[in-house]
Every structure is written in C-alpha cells, then in structure tokens.
C-alpha cells in the first residue's frame, strides 16, 4: 500500500515541456503559489524543453509567466527566493545533461541525498511521453521519483494498455500520478464531504430519490493553437474519458472504507466497471461551423468539437437513473456544472394554477469553478393570498467562508498531493483501461457529426437525447452575488 508523507520532503521538480502553454499558464504560477504558501519551501525546479536557453533566460521566462497568469504583482523582493530555485537544461543535450542538472539541484538542498525526492512532471504531448520515460531511465532518475502524466492517457484500450506497460517497465504504479485537474478543484472534493458527512443527503443519494444527473462542461473558447492536437483526439478523448467520467465517479461511488487513496480508488473503479458499454445511439457528436476551414483540418474532418451522451450505471444504487454528459467548444456559455434532479412528489393536492411542478424538479447543483458554489432549489409559497408557488434556492460559495484565502487551485493542489504521495485525486491504470473498454463501441461505430452554430448549445438533437427531461443549462437563475468584505 502506498504511503503518504505528512509533509512534502525536499524535492527536485523536473518540469518537462517547461516552455509550453500549460507550464506558462498553470504550472510555473502554481509552483510559485505553493512556495509562498509554505508548502514547497525546500525545493529546486529544473525546467527542460527542446528550446536552448541559459538558466537566466528561463528564469526570466518563468517570471513573465507568473506576472501574466499568477496572482498579484511580482516584485523583485517577492521573486528573488523563488527565482533562485530555478534552473534549465535543454532536452537536446541528452539524458546525461539532465542527470547532471538534477544532481546539481539536489546538492543545493539541505540534507541532500536519500531524503531528496524527485517529481517529474510530463507536460508533453501524449506521443512524447514514452520518449521522456526512456530518457528518465537512461538518466538514472527513477529512484526516489514520482511522475505526473498529463491527459489524454492513450486514445483507446490498446494504446492505453501499451502505454501502461511501457511505463511499468520503468516506474511502479505507486510512482505514477495520472492527473485530472478537475478532481483537484475544491468543488469536486466537496462532493465527497457533502455526500458522506451529512445525514440530510446521504440517505437520498440513490435511485429512489434521484431522477437523473447532468454533468455539463460547455466552453466558449475554440481551439486556439490546439487544432492539430484536437484532430487526433476530439471532444470525447480530450474531455469525457479524462474529466467528465472522473467527476461522475465521485458522484456515483459507494462510501469508501476510509478517505485514503486505495479505498477511494477502488470505489471509483467499481463505478467504471458498472458502466454499460457506451451505445452510439445514446450519443450526439457535433462540430461547430467553420472548424473545417482551419489549416490543420481536413475538408471532410469527422472530428467532434462537441459531444453529449447518456451513461447508464448498472448497479444497485443507480439502476434506472440516467447520467447525461455534455461538453463542447464555442458554445453559448462557459460553465462547469453538476446538477442532480430529484424525483417529484405527487402534486395532486395543489391547485392547477398554483405553479407546483411548472419550473422543473428540485435540483442540487455544484459549480466546479475555481471558487466552488453549491445551490439547492425547491418550491416555496409566494407571500400573499392563495397558494402560489415559486422556485427558491439556498446557495453557498467558498469565498464566503473565513478560510477562502487558503483555497489552492487545481494544479497547485495536485502537484502538492503528488509530492506527498497522495493518490486520492489521481487515476489508476485499471480505471483508465476500464473506461477505454466501455468506450470501444462508440470508438468503433461513432455517430455522424452534426454541425452547430458557434455560440449555440450544440446540435438540436441533444434535446431528443435527454427527453423527457431538459438540459439544466442555460441556467435557470443567476448565482447570488457574493458581498465584498
């Protein structure tokens, strides 16, 4: 069983793809935040990428990234300590140069030697991952190491098995952390607390009380700079296997024996094993108009930029409860919503003009934004004469709490968890392979893509997919504005 360090030991963090977009936007600013939060004080960062540059050039690159995408002003005084932690080596110089750079970084740390751990973050395209694994083996940087792998992890069952096998030739499963930044969000983890710590909701989290569930991740952005990558993946491989299914597992899992990585991972895998193979008839694939006009896209491209589907979990708790998943590019609104629709009671006692049931069922909604929110909607009597009902809601937002300043962003939390050896929010080899297995009918026989207009909610056939229910988004009400303190 994997052990979890109570706190992060001294670390050398090797950042592959250090000059890439993810490193600029999330990883370098996230490492700065961890350092300033006191969670990564005894560390050195070695950046590596194909570009050739001196240490001082990469330090300047990292500072520019933190100034653009980090929080607050990056003054010289604020930057000095963190900047001194950073060095760089070009991947072109080979494994031995990387090994020398890591060993030099280890010597800079107090207590260098067996107390210093290594964390290798592979911010590289999937096709480059195996090359990096071989480079780490040749550089003798596997001992005392953990490795973070970015999605997508394979493109089907065969490629996922091959990739797992290749990695397991060098790293043990305990050393591997397959990252899903959605599970690093405060709101995703709040699902576990909400479900299992409250006597009000735990007893009703099943088919007897829940009518259906929606997991809805629309995006307004297109594919700026990612079109070539997207042509080999599409919305399903890019988002559903790696993100939406992981969130679904948190929603649907049985209570683990403890909140430790192994029990949570096993309950997630039970959910994946209970999902029926995906029926292409329960899937809508879409492509926004204008996608095929891009340089990297074939004129007859069948790549989906949108996907919606009905997922059936065939177990005791969820029999008969459909889970509807939707995500896509260039949609009308950007959101990350989980919405649980409760079954309606008999309404025969209310007059026909009372408004009972006219605004849909009661909903519990989780917003997976960086500042997590929850909302519970229900019917209540409108003040005044007669029995007139209206939808009311109770809302909660993380930023309203006294501990809001301590919230880590997703990548920050997951990097820190990997440093500590905590697999709770990461995916296992078995989980990934099971998801690809249930995906095979869809991958073998995908329905045709349907065009949709940019700024819409996707192809019109999504309404037939979810009928007799309705999509929760466009959202029925606005979130309450949080009062400034």
GROMACS .gro file of C-alpha atoms in nm:
model
  485
    1UNK     CA    1   0.000   0.000   0.000
    2UNK     CA    2   0.126   0.347  -0.087
    3UNK     CA    3   0.247   0.565   0.197
    4UNK     CA    4   0.168   0.935   0.223
    5UNK     CA    5   0.422   1.179   0.363
    6UNK     CA    6   0.274   1.409   0.627
    7UNK     CA    7   0.451   1.695   0.455
    8UNK     CA    8   0.644   1.733   0.135
    9UNK     CA    9   1.008   1.631   0.175
   10UNK     CA   10   1.283   1.824  -0.005
   11UNK     CA   11   1.215   1.794  -0.378
   12UNK     CA   12   1.375   1.843  -0.714
   13UNK     CA   13   1.090   1.909  -0.957
   14UNK     CA   14   1.177   1.833  -1.319
   15UNK     CA   15   0.934   2.011  -1.549
   16UNK     CA   16   0.929   1.857  -1.899
   17UNK     CA   17   0.774   2.087  -2.158
   18UNK     CA   18   0.877   2.379  -1.939
   19UNK     CA   19   0.833   2.641  -2.213
   20UNK     CA   20   0.490   2.518  -2.321
   21UNK     CA   21   0.148   2.674  -2.274
   22UNK     CA   22   0.045   2.465  -1.971
   23UNK     CA   23   0.370   2.547  -1.792
   24UNK     CA   24   0.321   2.919  -1.861
   25UNK     CA   25  -0.044   2.936  -1.761
   26UNK     CA   26  -0.065   2.694  -1.471
   27UNK     CA   27   0.247   2.509  -1.361
   28UNK     CA   28   0.501   2.786  -1.305
   29UNK     CA   29   0.249   3.022  -1.136
   30UNK     CA   30   0.125   2.724  -0.934
   31UNK     CA   31   0.473   2.636  -0.812
   32UNK     CA   32   0.524   2.998  -0.707
   33UNK     CA   33   0.197   2.985  -0.511
   34UNK     CA   34   0.298   2.660  -0.337
   35UNK     CA   35   0.632   2.815  -0.243
   36UNK     CA   36   0.469   3.128  -0.100
   37UNK     CA   37   0.209   2.920   0.087
   38UNK     CA   38   0.490   2.741   0.270
   39UNK     CA   39   0.409   2.408   0.104
   40UNK     CA   40   0.720   2.393  -0.115
   41UNK     CA   41   0.996   2.577   0.067
   42UNK     CA   42   1.274   2.320   0.030
   43UNK     CA   43   1.277   2.257  -0.343
   44UNK     CA   44   1.460   2.314  -0.670
   45UNK     CA   45   1.293   2.335  -1.013
   46UNK     CA   46   1.471   2.208  -1.324
   47UNK     CA   47   1.297   2.311  -1.645
   48UNK     CA   48   1.363   2.118  -1.963
   49UNK     CA   49   1.234   2.154  -2.318
   50UNK     CA   50   1.357   2.145  -2.677
   51UNK     CA   51   1.449   2.515  -2.674
   52UNK     CA   52   1.807   2.604  -2.596
   53UNK     CA   53   1.841   2.878  -2.336
   54UNK     CA   54   2.054   2.975  -2.040
   55UNK     CA   55   1.935   2.950  -1.680
   56UNK     CA   56   1.880   3.325  -1.656
   57UNK     CA   57   1.671   3.323  -1.974
   58UNK     CA   58   1.440   3.054  -1.835
   59UNK     CA   59   1.415   3.236  -1.502
   60UNK     CA   60   1.304   3.545  -1.694
   61UNK     CA   61   1.057   3.332  -1.892
   62UNK     CA   62   0.916   3.191  -1.567
   63UNK     CA   63   0.882   3.539  -1.416
   64UNK     CA   64   0.697   3.665  -1.723
   65UNK     CA   65   0.460   3.367  -1.695
   66UNK     CA   66   0.392   3.436  -1.328
   67UNK     CA   67   0.338   3.806  -1.395
   68UNK     CA   68   0.087   3.729  -1.671
   69UNK     CA   69  -0.100   3.436  -1.517
   70UNK     CA   70  -0.020   3.446  -1.145
   71UNK     CA   71  -0.181   3.646  -0.868
   72UNK     CA   72  -0.058   3.985  -0.751
   73UNK     CA   73   0.238   4.195  -0.856
   74UNK     CA   74   0.569   4.011  -0.897
   75UNK     CA   75   0.813   4.245  -0.728
   76UNK     CA   76   1.189   4.184  -0.717
   77UNK     CA   77   1.167   4.107  -0.346
   78UNK     CA   78   0.880   3.862  -0.397
   79UNK     CA   79   1.055   3.689  -0.686
   80UNK     CA   80   1.408   3.662  -0.551
   81UNK     CA   81   1.383   3.344  -0.342
   82UNK     CA   82   1.171   3.159  -0.597
   83UNK     CA   83   1.387   3.269  -0.889
   84UNK     CA   84   1.693   3.125  -0.716
   85UNK     CA   85   1.522   2.782  -0.711
   86UNK     CA   86   1.500   2.762  -1.093
   87UNK     CA   87   1.746   2.621  -1.348
   88UNK     CA   88   1.720   2.490  -1.704
   89UNK     CA   89   1.865   2.225  -1.934
   90UNK     CA   90   1.770   2.163  -2.294
   91UNK     CA   91   1.628   1.820  -2.378
   92UNK     CA   92   1.854   1.820  -2.685
   93UNK     CA   93   2.159   1.785  -2.458
   94UNK     CA   94   2.053   1.429  -2.373
   95UNK     CA   95   1.990   1.219  -2.060
   96UNK     CA   96   2.334   1.272  -1.905
   97UNK     CA   97   2.299   1.651  -1.910
   98UNK     CA   98   1.958   1.617  -1.743
   99UNK     CA   99   2.106   1.385  -1.480
  100UNK     CA  100   2.385   1.636  -1.408
  101UNK     CA  101   2.131   1.921  -1.375
  102UNK     CA  102   1.918   1.721  -1.130
  103UNK     CA  103   2.219   1.616  -0.921
  104UNK     CA  104   2.339   1.977  -0.906
  105UNK     CA  105   1.992   2.083  -0.791
  106UNK     CA  106   1.994   1.811  -0.525
  107UNK     CA  107   2.325   1.939  -0.389
  108UNK     CA  108   2.167   2.282  -0.338
  109UNK     CA  109   1.912   2.135  -0.099
  110UNK     CA  110   1.985   2.090   0.268
  111UNK     CA  111   2.007   1.724   0.363
  112UNK     CA  112   2.082   1.624   0.003
  113UNK     CA  113   2.092   1.253  -0.057
  114UNK     CA  114   1.828   0.992   0.011
  115UNK     CA  115   1.596   1.247   0.175
  116UNK     CA  116   1.554   1.439  -0.151
  117UNK     CA  117   1.269   1.320  -0.369
  118UNK     CA  118   1.223   1.378  -0.741
  119UNK     CA  119   0.897   1.477  -0.907
  120UNK     CA  120   0.890   1.457  -1.287
  121UNK     CA  121   0.603   1.650  -1.446
  122UNK     CA  122   0.541   1.544  -1.807
  123UNK     CA  123   0.377   1.850  -1.963
  124UNK     CA  124   0.432   1.700  -2.308
  125UNK     CA  125   0.209   1.564  -2.588
  126UNK     CA  126   0.099   1.200  -2.536
  127UNK     CA  127   0.319   1.077  -2.823
  128UNK     CA  128   0.627   1.222  -2.647
  129UNK     CA  129   0.558   1.056  -2.310
  130UNK     CA  130   0.736   0.729  -2.389
  131UNK     CA  131   1.046   0.916  -2.504
  132UNK     CA  132   1.056   1.104  -2.174
  133UNK     CA  133   1.018   0.778  -1.979
  134UNK     CA  134   1.317   0.630  -2.165
  135UNK     CA  135   1.518   0.946  -2.104
  136UNK     CA  136   1.449   0.928  -1.729
  137UNK     CA  137   1.559   0.564  -1.724
  138UNK     CA  138   1.879   0.642  -1.914
  139UNK     CA  139   1.949   0.935  -1.683
  140UNK     CA  140   1.904   0.708  -1.378
  141UNK     CA  141   1.638   0.941  -1.235
  142UNK     CA  142   1.380   0.676  -1.144
  143UNK     CA  143   1.486   0.609  -0.785
  144UNK     CA  144   1.314   0.826  -0.522
  145UNK     CA  145   1.095   0.962  -0.800
  146UNK     CA  146   0.728   1.016  -0.878
  147UNK     CA  147   0.594   1.103  -1.220
  148UNK     CA  148   0.290   1.313  -1.316
  149UNK     CA  149   0.135   1.226  -1.653
  150UNK     CA  150  -0.094   1.463  -1.841
  151UNK     CA  151  -0.406   1.355  -2.031
  152UNK     CA  152  -0.514   1.203  -2.259
  153UNK     CA  153  -0.375   0.870  -2.142
  154UNK     CA  154  -0.394   0.671  -2.464
  155UNK     CA  155  -0.656   0.704  -2.736
  156UNK     CA  156  -0.824   0.364  -2.698
  157UNK     CA  157  -0.790   0.046  -2.492
  158UNK     CA  158  -0.499  -0.095  -2.692
  159UNK     CA  159  -0.291   0.225  -2.678
  160UNK     CA  160  -0.368   0.274  -2.305
  161UNK     CA  161  -0.254  -0.080  -2.228
  162UNK     CA  162   0.061  -0.030  -2.433
  163UNK     CA  163   0.141   0.298  -2.260
  164UNK     CA  164   0.077   0.149  -1.915
  165UNK     CA  165   0.302  -0.147  -1.999
  166UNK     CA  166   0.583   0.080  -2.120
  167UNK     CA  167   0.565   0.299  -1.809
  168UNK     CA  168   0.551  -0.002  -1.578
  169UNK     CA  169   0.878  -0.123  -1.729
  170UNK     CA  170   1.042   0.177  -1.561
  171UNK     CA  171   0.809   0.304  -1.286
  172UNK     CA  172   0.588   0.116  -1.041
  173UNK     CA  173   0.218   0.204  -1.023
  174UNK     CA  174   0.277   0.374  -0.687
  175UNK     CA  175   0.517   0.615  -0.857
  176UNK     CA  176   0.269   0.716  -1.131
  177UNK     CA  177   0.022   1.004  -1.095
  178UNK     CA  178  -0.219   1.041  -1.389
  179UNK     CA  179  -0.350   1.392  -1.347
  180UNK     CA  180  -0.706   1.518  -1.391
  181UNK     CA  181  -0.718   1.882  -1.286
  182UNK     CA  182  -1.098   1.870  -1.250
  183UNK     CA  183  -1.060   1.647  -0.944
  184UNK     CA  184  -0.818   1.897  -0.793
  185UNK     CA  185  -1.090   2.159  -0.773
  186UNK     CA  186  -1.231   2.238  -0.432
  187UNK     CA  187  -1.585   2.176  -0.554
  188UNK     CA  188  -1.510   1.825  -0.678
  189UNK     CA  189  -1.369   1.726  -0.341
  190UNK     CA  190  -1.662   1.896  -0.171
  191UNK     CA  191  -1.884   1.633  -0.334
  192UNK     CA  192  -1.729   1.369  -0.107
  193UNK     CA  193  -1.776   1.583   0.203
  194UNK     CA  194  -2.129   1.677   0.103
  195UNK     CA  195  -2.233   1.317   0.029
  196UNK     CA  196  -2.077   1.128   0.315
  197UNK     CA  197  -2.067   1.376   0.606
  198UNK     CA  198  -2.432   1.485   0.605
  199UNK     CA  199  -2.725   1.281   0.732
  200UNK     CA  200  -2.957   1.505   0.531
  201UNK     CA  201  -2.827   1.394   0.189
  202UNK     CA  202  -2.653   1.058   0.230
  203UNK     CA  203  -2.978   0.857   0.265
  204UNK     CA  204  -3.132   1.004  -0.053
  205UNK     CA  205  -2.828   0.962  -0.282
  206UNK     CA  206  -2.977   0.678  -0.483
  207UNK     CA  207  -3.234   0.569  -0.745
  208UNK     CA  208  -3.524   0.600  -0.501
  209UNK     CA  209  -3.493   0.978  -0.477
  210UNK     CA  210  -3.278   1.096  -0.772
  211UNK     CA  211  -3.439   1.118  -1.116
  212UNK     CA  212  -3.132   1.196  -1.328
  213UNK     CA  213  -2.791   1.364  -1.315
  214UNK     CA  214  -2.631   1.612  -1.555
  215UNK     CA  215  -2.259   1.683  -1.583
  216UNK     CA  216  -2.227   1.982  -1.812
  217UNK     CA  217  -1.894   2.138  -1.912
  218UNK     CA  218  -1.959   2.378  -2.204
  219UNK     CA  219  -1.678   2.606  -2.319
  220UNK     CA  220  -1.695   2.932  -2.512
  221UNK     CA  221  -1.334   2.902  -2.634
  222UNK     CA  222  -1.241   2.747  -2.965
  223UNK     CA  223  -0.919   2.558  -3.037
  224UNK     CA  224  -0.669   2.842  -3.042
  225UNK     CA  225  -0.331   2.678  -3.106
  226UNK     CA  226  -0.460   2.326  -3.036
  227UNK     CA  227  -0.626   2.230  -3.364
  228UNK     CA  228  -0.360   1.981  -3.474
  229UNK     CA  229  -0.372   1.811  -3.133
  230UNK     CA  230  -0.752   1.809  -3.137
  231UNK     CA  231  -0.769   1.642  -3.478
  232UNK     CA  232  -0.616   1.328  -3.322
  233UNK     CA  233  -0.838   1.331  -3.013
  234UNK     CA  234  -1.173   1.512  -3.037
  235UNK     CA  235  -1.404   1.611  -2.754
  236UNK     CA  236  -1.464   1.257  -2.628
  237UNK     CA  237  -1.100   1.160  -2.581
  238UNK     CA  238  -0.999   1.509  -2.469
  239UNK     CA  239  -1.272   1.572  -2.212
  240UNK     CA  240  -1.506   1.283  -2.138
  241UNK     CA  241  -1.267   0.998  -2.056
  242UNK     CA  242  -1.025   1.226  -1.875
  243UNK     CA  243  -1.258   1.466  -1.692
  244UNK     CA  244  -1.631   1.405  -1.702
  245UNK     CA  245  -1.613   1.033  -1.623
  246UNK     CA  246  -1.385   1.107  -1.327
  247UNK     CA  247  -1.636   1.355  -1.187
  248UNK     CA  248  -1.915   1.102  -1.250
  249UNK     CA  249  -1.725   0.850  -1.035
  250UNK     CA  250  -1.717   1.093  -0.740
  251UNK     CA  251  -2.091   1.145  -0.784
  252UNK     CA  252  -2.179   0.776  -0.808
  253UNK     CA  253  -1.927   0.587  -0.592
  254UNK     CA  254  -2.017   0.389  -0.283
  255UNK     CA  255  -1.885   0.507   0.056
  256UNK     CA  256  -1.517   0.408   0.082
  257UNK     CA  257  -1.395   0.237   0.397
  258UNK     CA  258  -1.181   0.546   0.460
  259UNK     CA  259  -1.079   0.864   0.281
  260UNK     CA  260  -0.747   0.707   0.186
  261UNK     CA  261  -0.623   0.676  -0.172
  262UNK     CA  262  -0.664   0.298  -0.212
  263UNK     CA  263  -1.026   0.272  -0.084
  264UNK     CA  264  -1.136   0.576  -0.286
  265UNK     CA  265  -0.962   0.446  -0.597
  266UNK     CA  266  -1.129   0.106  -0.561
  267UNK     CA  267  -1.478   0.259  -0.528
  268UNK     CA  268  -1.417   0.474  -0.836
  269UNK     CA  269  -1.308   0.168  -1.030
  270UNK     CA  270  -1.625  -0.016  -0.921
  271UNK     CA  271  -1.827   0.265  -1.080
  272UNK     CA  272  -1.630   0.237  -1.404
  273UNK     CA  273  -1.681  -0.141  -1.409
  274UNK     CA  274  -2.058  -0.087  -1.361
  275UNK     CA  275  -2.098   0.149  -1.658
  276UNK     CA  276  -2.265  -0.021  -1.952
  277UNK     CA  277  -2.067  -0.012  -2.280
  278UNK     CA  278  -2.150   0.317  -2.449
  279UNK     CA  279  -2.430   0.283  -2.703
  280UNK     CA  280  -2.367   0.508  -3.007
  281UNK     CA  281  -2.745   0.558  -3.028
  282UNK     CA  282  -2.722   0.744  -2.694
  283UNK     CA  283  -2.450   0.980  -2.818
  284UNK     CA  284  -2.469   1.309  -3.009
  285UNK     CA  285  -2.150   1.428  -3.178
  286UNK     CA  286  -2.121   1.781  -3.315
  287UNK     CA  287  -1.877   2.006  -3.496
  288UNK     CA  288  -1.902   2.384  -3.499
  289UNK     CA  289  -1.940   2.554  -3.834
  290UNK     CA  290  -1.605   2.686  -3.956
  291UNK     CA  291  -1.392   2.417  -3.790
  292UNK     CA  292  -1.309   2.254  -4.123
  293UNK     CA  293  -1.177   2.581  -4.261
  294UNK     CA  294  -0.862   2.568  -4.049
  295UNK     CA  295  -0.521   2.485  -4.196
  296UNK     CA  296  -0.465   2.170  -3.987
  297UNK     CA  297  -0.813   2.027  -4.056
  298UNK     CA  298  -0.917   1.806  -4.348
  299UNK     CA  299  -1.210   1.931  -4.556
  300UNK     CA  300  -1.407   1.618  -4.461
  301UNK     CA  301  -1.290   1.602  -4.096
  302UNK     CA  302  -1.511   1.386  -3.874
  303UNK     CA  303  -1.357   1.514  -3.551
  304UNK     CA  304  -1.617   1.618  -3.294
  305UNK     CA  305  -1.582   1.950  -3.113
  306UNK     CA  306  -1.898   1.870  -2.913
  307UNK     CA  307  -2.034   1.557  -2.752
  308UNK     CA  308  -2.338   1.473  -2.540
  309UNK     CA  309  -2.430   1.128  -2.415
  310UNK     CA  310  -2.645   0.921  -2.183
  311UNK     CA  311  -2.448   0.697  -1.950
  312UNK     CA  312  -2.609   0.403  -1.771
  313UNK     CA  313  -2.462   0.271  -1.445
  314UNK     CA  314  -2.583  -0.084  -1.400
  315UNK     CA  315  -2.565  -0.137  -1.024
  316UNK     CA  316  -2.798  -0.150  -0.724
  317UNK     CA  317  -2.771   0.219  -0.631
  318UNK     CA  318  -2.819   0.372  -0.976
  319UNK     CA  319  -3.036   0.128  -1.175
  320UNK     CA  320  -3.270   0.331  -1.395
  321UNK     CA  321  -3.102   0.670  -1.325
  322UNK     CA  322  -2.951   0.817  -1.644
  323UNK     CA  323  -2.638   1.032  -1.626
  324UNK     CA  324  -2.625   1.293  -1.904
  325UNK     CA  325  -2.285   1.431  -2.001
  326UNK     CA  326  -2.221   1.727  -2.232
  327UNK     CA  327  -1.914   1.925  -2.333
  328UNK     CA  328  -1.801   2.118  -2.638
  329UNK     CA  329  -1.617   2.414  -2.786
  330UNK     CA  330  -1.760   2.752  -2.893
  331UNK     CA  331  -2.085   2.706  -2.701
  332UNK     CA  332  -2.315   2.976  -2.568
  333UNK     CA  333  -2.173   2.984  -2.217
  334UNK     CA  334  -1.875   2.857  -2.024
  335UNK     CA  335  -1.966   2.657  -1.714
  336UNK     CA  336  -1.874   2.351  -1.509
  337UNK     CA  337  -2.198   2.229  -1.359
  338UNK     CA  338  -2.311   1.908  -1.191
  339UNK     CA  339  -2.687   1.906  -1.143
  340UNK     CA  340  -2.884   1.641  -0.954
  341UNK     CA  341  -3.257   1.637  -1.030
  342UNK     CA  342  -3.472   1.486  -0.755
  343UNK     CA  343  -3.788   1.293  -0.818
  344UNK     CA  344  -4.107   1.492  -0.781
  345UNK     CA  345  -4.369   1.406  -0.519
  346UNK     CA  346  -4.738   1.365  -0.610
  347UNK     CA  347  -4.874   1.716  -0.667
  348UNK     CA  348  -5.247   1.639  -0.679
  349UNK     CA  349  -5.321   1.838  -0.363
  350UNK     CA  350  -5.211   2.167  -0.524
  351UNK     CA  351  -5.448   2.368  -0.748
  352UNK     CA  352  -5.371   2.358  -1.120
  353UNK     CA  353  -5.282   2.728  -1.118
  354UNK     CA  354  -5.054   2.707  -0.813
  355UNK     CA  355  -4.732   2.675  -1.014
  356UNK     CA  356  -4.637   2.345  -0.848
  357UNK     CA  357  -4.404   2.148  -1.074
  358UNK     CA  358  -4.408   2.405  -1.353
  359UNK     CA  359  -4.042   2.505  -1.311
  360UNK     CA  360  -3.896   2.158  -1.314
  361UNK     CA  361  -3.788   1.931  -1.030
  362UNK     CA  362  -3.586   2.027  -0.726
  363UNK     CA  363  -3.215   2.046  -0.809
  364UNK     CA  364  -2.891   2.027  -0.618
  365UNK     CA  365  -2.621   2.199  -0.825
  366UNK     CA  366  -2.243   2.201  -0.786
  367UNK     CA  367  -2.042   2.464  -0.971
  368UNK     CA  368  -1.689   2.334  -1.035
  369UNK     CA  369  -1.542   2.679  -1.087
  370UNK     CA  370  -1.221   2.765  -0.901
  371UNK     CA  371  -1.432   2.927  -0.628
  372UNK     CA  372  -1.678   2.645  -0.572
  373UNK     CA  373  -2.050   2.705  -0.526
  374UNK     CA  374  -2.349   2.490  -0.441
  375UNK     CA  375  -2.719   2.561  -0.483
  376UNK     CA  376  -3.031   2.375  -0.368
  377UNK     CA  377  -3.350   2.478  -0.547
  378UNK     CA  378  -3.700   2.392  -0.423
  379UNK     CA  379  -4.058   2.516  -0.429
  380UNK     CA  380  -4.192   2.753  -0.166
  381UNK     CA  381  -4.505   2.959  -0.119
  382UNK     CA  382  -4.505   3.305  -0.266
  383UNK     CA  383  -4.603   3.563   0.001
  384UNK     CA  384  -4.960   3.684  -0.036
  385UNK     CA  385  -5.309   3.538  -0.062
  386UNK     CA  386  -5.373   3.197  -0.217
  387UNK     CA  387  -5.141   2.903  -0.274
  388UNK     CA  388  -4.898   3.031  -0.536
  389UNK     CA  389  -4.562   2.855  -0.551
  390UNK     CA  390  -4.226   2.974  -0.682
  391UNK     CA  391  -3.876   2.834  -0.707
  392UNK     CA  392  -3.644   2.935  -0.424
  393UNK     CA  393  -3.281   2.847  -0.368
  394UNK     CA  394  -3.023   2.824  -0.095
  395UNK     CA  395  -2.668   2.893  -0.207
  396UNK     CA  396  -2.319   2.856  -0.068
  397UNK     CA  397  -1.990   2.985  -0.208
  398UNK     CA  398  -1.639   2.903  -0.089
  399UNK     CA  399  -1.532   3.267  -0.099
  400UNK     CA  400  -1.791   3.344   0.169
  401UNK     CA  401  -1.603   3.138   0.426
  402UNK     CA  402  -1.328   3.260   0.655
  403UNK     CA  403  -1.083   3.007   0.507
  404UNK     CA  404  -1.138   3.112   0.143
  405UNK     CA  405  -0.787   3.257   0.116
  406UNK     CA  406  -0.640   2.910   0.177
  407UNK     CA  407  -0.800   2.755  -0.132
  408UNK     CA  408  -0.545   2.608  -0.371
  409UNK     CA  409  -0.613   2.598  -0.743
  410UNK     CA  410  -0.642   2.256  -0.902
  411UNK     CA  411  -0.287   2.218  -1.036
  412UNK     CA  412  -0.139   2.355  -0.714
  413UNK     CA  413  -0.326   2.101  -0.503
  414UNK     CA  414  -0.243   1.809  -0.731
  415UNK     CA  415   0.128   1.889  -0.752
  416UNK     CA  416   0.138   1.911  -0.373
  417UNK     CA  417  -0.051   1.582  -0.339
  418UNK     CA  418   0.195   1.411  -0.574
  419UNK     CA  419   0.487   1.547  -0.372
  420UNK     CA  420   0.328   1.388  -0.064
  421UNK     CA  421   0.250   1.062  -0.244
  422UNK     CA  422  -0.129   1.102  -0.212
  423UNK     CA  423  -0.307   0.921  -0.498
  424UNK     CA  424  -0.660   1.014  -0.385
  425UNK     CA  425  -0.734   1.253  -0.672
  426UNK     CA  426  -0.543   1.063  -0.941
  427UNK     CA  427  -0.650   0.786  -1.179
  428UNK     CA  428  -0.525   0.428  -1.173
  429UNK     CA  429  -0.415   0.212  -1.466
  430UNK     CA  430  -0.716  -0.013  -1.410
  431UNK     CA  431  -0.956   0.282  -1.411
  432UNK     CA  432  -0.820   0.421  -1.736
  433UNK     CA  433  -0.827   0.084  -1.912
  434UNK     CA  434  -1.183   0.013  -1.793
  435UNK     CA  435  -1.303   0.345  -1.932
  436UNK     CA  436  -1.144   0.272  -2.270
  437UNK     CA  437  -1.304  -0.074  -2.266
  438UNK     CA  438  -1.658   0.064  -2.222
  439UNK     CA  439  -1.577   0.328  -2.486
  440UNK     CA  440  -1.498   0.076  -2.758
  441UNK     CA  441  -1.850   0.050  -2.912
  442UNK     CA  442  -1.853   0.429  -2.954
  443UNK     CA  443  -1.500   0.441  -3.095
  444UNK     CA  444  -1.578   0.157  -3.337
  445UNK     CA  445  -1.907   0.300  -3.461
  446UNK     CA  446  -1.931   0.674  -3.387
  447UNK     CA  447  -2.249   0.852  -3.494
  448UNK     CA  448  -2.200   1.117  -3.763
  449UNK     CA  449  -2.104   1.465  -3.655
  450UNK     CA  450  -2.380   1.726  -3.680
  451UNK     CA  451  -2.297   2.089  -3.746
  452UNK     CA  452  -2.388   2.353  -3.489
  453UNK     CA  453  -2.352   2.729  -3.491
  454UNK     CA  454  -2.081   2.885  -3.275
  455UNK     CA  455  -2.246   3.044  -2.973
  456UNK     CA  456  -2.528   2.789  -2.961
  457UNK     CA  457  -2.577   2.496  -2.720
  458UNK     CA  458  -2.484   2.231  -2.976
  459UNK     CA  459  -2.683   2.029  -3.232
  460UNK     CA  460  -3.061   2.029  -3.192
  461UNK     CA  461  -3.066   1.653  -3.143
  462UNK     CA  462  -2.936   1.696  -2.787
  463UNK     CA  463  -3.296   1.772  -2.684
  464UNK     CA  464  -3.416   1.434  -2.811
  465UNK     CA  465  -3.128   1.269  -2.628
  466UNK     CA  466  -3.234   1.400  -2.288
  467UNK     CA  467  -3.615   1.394  -2.339
  468UNK     CA  468  -3.845   1.392  -2.147
  469UNK     CA  469  -3.602   1.589  -1.931
  470UNK     CA  470  -3.442   1.922  -2.022
  471UNK     CA  471  -3.084   2.044  -2.008
  472UNK     CA  472  -3.016   2.244  -1.694
  473UNK     CA  473  -2.809   2.495  -1.890
  474UNK     CA  474  -2.894   2.765  -1.989
  475UNK     CA  475  -2.902   2.809  -1.614
  476UNK     CA  476  -3.242   2.893  -1.472
  477UNK     CA  477  -3.119   3.151  -1.224
  478UNK     CA  478  -2.805   3.353  -1.168
  479UNK     CA  479  -2.575   3.275  -0.880
  480UNK     CA  480  -2.616   3.517  -0.594
  481UNK     CA  481  -2.352   3.788  -0.598
  482UNK     CA  482  -2.113   3.750  -0.306
  483UNK     CA  483  -2.088   4.055  -0.084
  484UNK     CA  484  -1.744   4.210  -0.072
  485UNK     CA  485  -1.591   4.205   0.274
   0.00000   0.00000   0.00000
